[in-house]
Short mmCIF file of C-alpha atoms in Angstrom, two decimals:
data_model
loop_
_atom_site.label_atom_id
_atom_site.label_comp_id
_atom_site.label_asym_id
_atom_site.label_seq_id
_atom_site.Cartn_x
_atom_site.Cartn_y
_atom_site.Cartn_z
CA ARG A 1 -0.06 0.09 -0.21
CA PRO A 2 1.64 3.90 -1.18
CA LYS A 3 2.19 6.39 1.69
CA ALA A 4 3.03 9.90 1.21
CA ASP A 5 6.98 10.14 3.24
CA GLY A 6 8.20 14.10 2.09
CA VAL A 7 7.07 16.51 -0.11
CA ILE A 8 9.74 18.43 -2.72
CA PHE A 9 9.23 22.20 -3.16
CA TYR A 10 10.41 25.62 -4.81
CA ASP A 11 11.22 29.16 -2.22
CA ALA A 12 11.10 32.31 -3.75
CA ASN A 13 14.06 32.00 -5.88
CA GLY A 14 13.81 28.66 -6.51
CA GLY A 15 15.80 26.45 -4.68
CA ARG A 16 14.40 22.88 -4.41
CA HIS A 17 13.35 21.14 -1.91
CA ILE A 18 12.55 18.45 0.11
CA ALA A 19 11.33 17.80 3.67
CA TYR A 20 10.65 14.42 4.34
CA LEU A 21 7.68 12.87 8.03
CA LYS A 22 9.87 12.54 10.77
CA HIS A 23 7.57 9.96 12.43
CA GLU A 24 6.95 8.43 8.61
CA SER A 25 7.47 4.69 10.06
CA ASN A 26 4.74 5.02 12.17
CA ASN A 27 1.78 6.59 10.62
CA ARG A 28 2.54 9.49 13.87
CA SER A 29 3.18 11.86 10.71
CA GLU A 30 1.04 12.90 7.67
CA ILE A 31 1.34 15.23 5.52
CA ILE A 32 -1.69 17.01 4.60
CA LEU A 33 -2.41 18.99 0.77
CA SER A 34 -4.45 22.46 0.86
CA ALA A 35 -3.54 24.53 -2.55
CA GLY A 36 -6.75 24.80 -3.18
CA ALA A 37 -9.69 22.78 -5.89
CA ILE A 38 -6.84 24.01 -8.57
CA GLY A 39 -3.79 23.13 -7.36
CA SER A 40 -5.01 20.30 -5.02
CA PRO A 41 -5.88 17.28 -7.62
CA GLN A 42 -3.24 19.77 -9.78
CA LEU A 43 -0.31 17.92 -7.14
CA LEU A 44 -1.91 15.33 -6.37
CA MET A 45 -1.61 14.02 -10.51
CA LEU A 46 2.04 15.28 -10.18
CA SER A 47 2.26 13.01 -8.01
CA GLY A 48 1.24 10.01 -9.73
CA ILE A 49 -1.95 9.49 -7.68
CA GLY A 50 -4.47 10.35 -10.68
CA PRO A 51 -5.78 8.17 -14.12
CA ALA A 52 -3.52 6.04 -14.86
CA ALA A 53 -3.76 6.43 -18.61
CA ARG A 54 -3.92 10.11 -18.57
CA LEU A 55 -0.73 10.40 -16.47
CA ARG A 56 1.21 7.28 -18.35
CA SER A 57 0.84 9.49 -21.16
CA LEU A 58 2.30 12.44 -19.83
CA GLY A 59 5.99 10.26 -18.10
CA ILE A 60 4.31 10.18 -14.96
CA LYS A 61 5.13 6.86 -13.40
CA VAL A 62 1.45 6.08 -10.90
CA MET A 63 1.61 5.81 -7.36
CA LEU A 64 -2.04 4.50 -7.29
CA ASP A 65 -4.67 5.06 -9.96
CA GLN A 66 -7.23 7.00 -9.19
CA PRO A 67 -9.60 8.19 -11.71
CA MET A 68 -12.09 10.10 -9.28
CA VAL A 69 -9.52 12.96 -8.67
CA GLY A 70 -9.65 16.42 -10.76
CA ARG A 71 -13.76 14.66 -12.32
CA GLU A 72 -16.72 16.79 -10.53
CA MET A 73 -15.26 20.53 -11.21
CA ALA A 74 -18.00 22.95 -10.50
CA ASP A 75 -18.03 26.80 -9.61
CA LYS A 76 -20.74 28.46 -9.67
CA PRO A 77 -21.47 30.42 -12.67
CA SER A 78 -22.14 34.79 -11.91
CA ASN A 79 -25.01 37.44 -13.76
CA GLY A 80 -26.33 40.51 -14.23
CA LEU A 81 -26.66 43.54 -14.77
CA ILE A 82 -24.63 46.91 -14.72
CA ILE A 83 -25.98 50.07 -13.78
CA PRO A 84 -25.23 53.35 -14.55
CA TYR A 85 -26.25 55.93 -12.25
CA PRO A 86 -26.31 59.80 -11.67
CA THR A 87 -25.25 60.36 -7.84
CA HIS A 88 -22.62 59.72 -5.86
CA ILE A 89 -22.26 55.75 -4.25
CA PRO A 90 -19.57 55.76 -1.44
CA LEU A 91 -17.31 52.28 -2.87
CA SER A 92 -18.93 49.31 -1.32
CA LEU A 93 -17.90 45.71 -2.08
CA ALA A 94 -19.97 42.55 -1.90
CA THR A 95 -22.99 42.94 0.47
CA VAL A 96 -25.84 40.58 0.30
CA VAL A 97 -29.24 40.95 -0.49
CA GLY A 98 -30.95 38.15 -0.27
CA ILE A 99 -31.90 35.06 -1.50
CA ASN A 100 -35.04 33.90 -4.14
CA LYS A 101 -36.89 30.73 -3.98
CA THR A 102 -34.76 29.24 -6.84
CA SER A 103 -31.70 29.84 -4.48
CA ASN A 104 -30.01 32.28 -5.93
CA TYR A 105 -27.43 34.12 -4.51
CA PHE A 106 -28.52 38.13 -5.16
CA GLU A 107 -25.08 40.87 -4.29
CA SER A 108 -23.88 44.18 -4.67
CA PHE A 109 -21.10 46.08 -5.96
CA ASN A 110 -21.27 50.14 -5.24
CA GLY A 111 -18.68 52.84 -6.47
CA PHE A 112 -16.19 50.75 -9.50
CA ASP A 113 -14.54 52.65 -12.84
CA LEU A 114 -15.85 48.90 -14.85
CA SER A 115 -14.90 51.51 -18.27
CA ALA A 116 -11.54 48.90 -18.21
CA LEU A 117 -15.03 46.50 -19.66
CA SER A 118 -15.20 47.93 -22.08
CA GLY A 119 -13.42 47.85 -25.53
CA SER A 120 -14.42 50.93 -26.86
CA GLY A 121 -14.22 53.01 -23.48
CA GLY A 122 -17.83 52.74 -22.87
CA ALA A 123 -20.91 51.32 -24.01
CA GLN A 124 -23.24 51.95 -26.36
CA PRO A 125 -26.65 50.68 -25.57
CA GLN A 126 -28.18 49.32 -28.98
CA ARG A 127 -31.99 50.51 -28.45
CA SER A 128 -32.14 53.76 -27.55
CA ASN A 129 -30.13 57.03 -26.57
CA PRO A 130 -29.60 58.19 -23.30
CA SER A 131 -29.06 61.57 -22.72
CA GLN A 132 -24.97 62.29 -22.95
CA GLU A 133 -24.78 63.21 -19.11
CA ALA A 134 -25.94 59.08 -18.72
CA MET A 135 -22.72 57.82 -21.16
CA ALA A 136 -20.78 60.53 -19.01
CA ASN A 137 -21.72 58.88 -16.51
CA SER A 138 -21.64 55.11 -17.56
CA THR A 139 -18.14 54.63 -16.96
CA ARG A 140 -17.02 55.96 -13.84
CA ASN A 141 -20.57 55.46 -11.23
CA GLN A 142 -22.00 52.49 -11.91
CA ALA A 143 -23.10 48.78 -10.01
CA PHE A 144 -22.88 46.12 -10.17
CA LEU A 145 -26.19 43.59 -9.00
CA VAL A 146 -25.02 40.37 -9.97
CA GLN A 147 -26.89 36.82 -9.52
CA THR A 148 -24.79 33.44 -8.25
CA ILE A 149 -26.70 29.82 -8.70
CA PHE A 150 -27.11 27.62 -5.41
CA GLY A 151 -24.46 24.15 -6.88
CA PRO A 152 -24.26 24.52 -8.95
CA ILE A 153 -25.67 20.40 -11.04
CA SER A 154 -22.70 20.92 -13.95
CA LYS A 155 -19.97 19.12 -13.50
CA GLY A 156 -16.45 19.04 -16.03
CA TYR A 157 -13.22 18.26 -15.01
CA LEU A 158 -8.67 19.00 -14.41
CA GLU A 159 -6.29 17.06 -16.78
CA LEU A 160 -2.48 17.76 -16.19
CA GLN A 161 -1.08 19.83 -19.61
CA ASN A 162 2.11 19.20 -19.19
CA THR A 163 4.29 18.26 -15.93
CA ASN A 164 5.30 22.08 -14.10
CA ALA A 165 3.76 22.15 -11.48
CA SER A 166 3.98 25.95 -11.81
CA ASP A 167 2.11 25.96 -15.11
CA ASN A 168 -2.25 26.10 -15.35
CA PRO A 169 -4.57 23.23 -15.79
CA LYS A 170 -6.87 22.41 -18.33
CA LEU A 171 -9.96 23.53 -16.59
CA ARG A 172 -13.45 23.20 -17.58
CA PHE A 173 -16.48 23.63 -16.08
CA ASN A 174 -19.25 23.28 -18.64
CA TYR A 175 -21.61 26.44 -17.03
CA PHE A 176 -25.61 25.29 -17.95
CA GLN A 177 -24.17 21.87 -19.35
CA ALA A 178 -27.95 20.76 -16.74
CA ALA A 179 -31.18 22.59 -17.74
CA VAL A 180 -32.22 23.58 -14.01
CA ASP A 181 -28.77 25.62 -13.45
CA LEU A 182 -29.34 27.89 -17.01
CA ARG A 183 -33.51 27.84 -16.03
CA ARG A 184 -32.35 29.07 -12.36
CA CYS A 185 -29.90 31.86 -13.19
CA VAL A 186 -32.99 32.92 -16.13
CA SER A 187 -34.73 32.73 -12.48
CA GLY A 188 -32.29 34.50 -10.65
CA MET A 189 -32.14 37.30 -14.00
CA GLN A 190 -35.93 38.36 -14.01
CA THR A 191 -35.54 39.14 -10.16
CA VAL A 192 -32.18 41.15 -11.37
CA ILE A 193 -34.71 42.71 -13.53
CA ASN A 194 -37.38 43.07 -11.14
CA VAL A 195 -34.49 44.51 -8.21
CA VAL A 196 -33.47 47.24 -10.95
CA ASN A 197 -36.89 48.33 -12.16
CA SER A 198 -38.11 48.79 -8.36
CA ASP A 199 -39.54 52.28 -7.15
CA SER A 200 -36.71 52.21 -4.04
CA LEU A 201 -33.72 51.77 -7.58
CA SER A 202 -35.49 54.31 -9.78
CA ARG A 203 -33.84 57.01 -8.22
CA PHE A 204 -30.41 55.29 -9.01
CA ARG A 205 -30.84 54.91 -12.50
CA PHE A 206 -31.28 57.90 -14.98
CA ARG A 207 -34.53 57.77 -16.31
CA ASN A 208 -33.81 57.87 -19.35
CA MET A 209 -31.66 54.25 -19.15
CA THR A 210 -34.07 51.61 -19.97
CA THR A 211 -33.51 48.63 -18.33
CA GLN A 212 -33.26 46.92 -22.40
CA ASP A 213 -30.42 49.65 -22.76
CA LEU A 214 -29.11 47.85 -19.40
CA ILE A 215 -29.27 44.76 -20.85
CA ASN A 216 -27.53 45.74 -24.26
CA MET A 217 -25.01 47.43 -22.01
CA THR A 218 -23.82 44.02 -20.33
CA VAL A 219 -23.93 42.14 -24.11
CA ASN A 220 -21.18 44.97 -25.20
CA ARG A 221 -18.63 44.30 -21.94
CA ALA A 222 -15.88 42.20 -22.49
CA VAL A 223 -16.77 40.08 -18.97
CA ASN A 224 -15.27 37.07 -20.07
CA LEU A 225 -13.74 36.40 -23.63
CA ARG A 226 -16.85 33.95 -25.30
CA PRO A 227 -18.45 35.78 -28.49
CA ARG A 228 -21.62 36.62 -28.78
CA ASN A 229 -25.02 35.01 -29.78
CA PRO A 230 -26.96 37.51 -32.11
CA ASN A 231 -30.21 37.36 -30.34
CA ALA A 232 -28.30 37.46 -26.22
CA THR A 233 -29.61 41.23 -25.51
CA THR A 234 -33.63 39.35 -26.63
CA SER A 235 -32.62 35.59 -24.68
CA LEU A 236 -32.29 35.46 -21.66
CA GLU A 237 -31.44 32.19 -21.73
CA GLN A 238 -28.98 33.08 -23.78
CA TYR A 239 -27.75 36.47 -22.18
CA CYS A 240 -26.95 33.78 -18.58
CA ILE A 241 -24.44 31.62 -21.28
CA ASP A 242 -22.39 34.50 -23.29
CA THR A 243 -22.21 36.22 -19.79
CA VAL A 244 -21.28 33.83 -17.46
CA MET A 245 -18.57 35.20 -15.39
CA THR A 246 -16.30 32.98 -12.48
CA PHE A 247 -17.32 33.82 -8.82
CA TRP A 248 -14.47 31.88 -7.52
CA HIS A 249 -16.13 29.51 -6.23
CA TYR A 250 -14.19 27.21 -7.66
CA HIS A 251 -14.72 22.91 -5.56
CA GLY A 252 -13.95 19.41 -6.62
CA GLY A 253 -12.01 17.34 -8.35
CA CYS A 254 -10.96 15.53 -4.49
CA GLN A 255 -14.36 14.51 -3.36
CA ILE A 256 -15.68 12.27 0.46
CA GLY A 257 -16.09 9.01 -1.01
CA LYS A 258 -14.79 9.20 -4.14
CA VAL A 259 -10.70 10.64 -3.10
CA VAL A 260 -11.07 11.10 0.25
CA ASP A 261 -12.48 9.41 3.04
CA ARG A 262 -14.97 11.18 5.02
CA ASP A 263 -11.77 11.97 7.59
CA TYR A 264 -10.26 13.64 4.28
CA LYS A 265 -7.56 11.17 4.22
CA VAL A 266 -6.98 9.82 0.05
CA LEU A 267 -7.64 6.76 -1.01
CA GLY A 268 -6.02 3.57 -0.76
CA LEU A 269 -3.32 5.77 0.39
CA ASP A 270 -2.20 6.28 4.12
CA GLN A 271 -0.44 9.79 5.55
CA LEU A 272 -1.92 11.76 2.92
CA ARG A 273 -5.37 14.52 3.77
CA VAL A 274 -6.59 17.40 1.58
CA ILE A 275 -8.66 19.19 3.31
CA ASP A 276 -10.16 22.80 1.05
CA ALA A 277 -12.38 23.01 -1.69
CA SER A 278 -11.56 20.30 -3.71
CA THR A 279 -13.45 17.88 -1.14
CA PHE A 280 -17.34 19.54 -1.88
CA SER A 281 -19.53 18.11 -3.97
CA PHE A 282 -21.06 21.56 -3.91
CA SER A 283 -20.16 25.20 -2.73
CA PRO A 284 -21.81 26.26 0.95
CA GLY A 285 -23.44 29.54 1.05
CA THR A 286 -22.86 32.04 -0.99
CA ASN A 287 -19.14 32.13 -0.02
CA PRO A 288 -17.27 29.64 0.96
CA GLN A 289 -15.06 30.61 2.67
CA ALA A 290 -16.38 30.86 6.26
CA ALA A 291 -16.81 26.91 5.84
CA ILE A 292 -13.42 25.65 4.60
CA MET A 293 -11.71 27.69 7.74
CA MET A 294 -13.99 25.99 9.47
CA LEU A 295 -13.03 22.55 7.31
CA GLY A 296 -9.22 23.28 8.45
#
């Protein structure tokens, strides 16, 4: 039965070091891997723990054939609306706004200069002609009302591209592959639109900018590198697909019962645990940070 007995690491100057377990012979020592949902599956595979065929194709010696390492990767998809406003609102980081009945989470960011998201230096709504004052402020005084969905159900994978630990692995989350995730996104975007159209927010908006203008503006911003479908401004389903963003809540790749046991010990291998969001089957709440801290 294989077991972990040390780690190889590099210092800030690129110097290579090896550290061994002090009580390796009697199981009094162990290694805890906590490199995050992307880093932990990657390091396991670089150490020979993962899908055997893929490891061999890269010339990695297989220590443990574990096909579920790097599988069922997921990330909460996020979508929202950029909202220019005519009045000054202080800078505000993410604030929890609420949860709707389909378990979407809503947060707002205020006071940001989002001009960097625009390839043309400013957004040009397609269906109306807002005042010059509105356009002048559209890249300075802005709010971003976003929603993320519970779960999600859609799963992807992580694979090594090479044997260099400093290089990014290949990663695919398959956003909205599951139909229920897309339905939840549409429901969440409809909630965002209803909030934007509410009386409470009316004094924070330019009166001559319609909700359709805001949708057009957000579609035209470079929130990701995906191509824009012509009907992204008229179909909320396509809007969700084309304007999806990460909320950095990556998880999966070393899940309980598949890669680690309930004590977070790697199945089939001694003296090694994985303790981070790679062990999650879903991302809890609006932000998993507290859950990850308590897990540690």
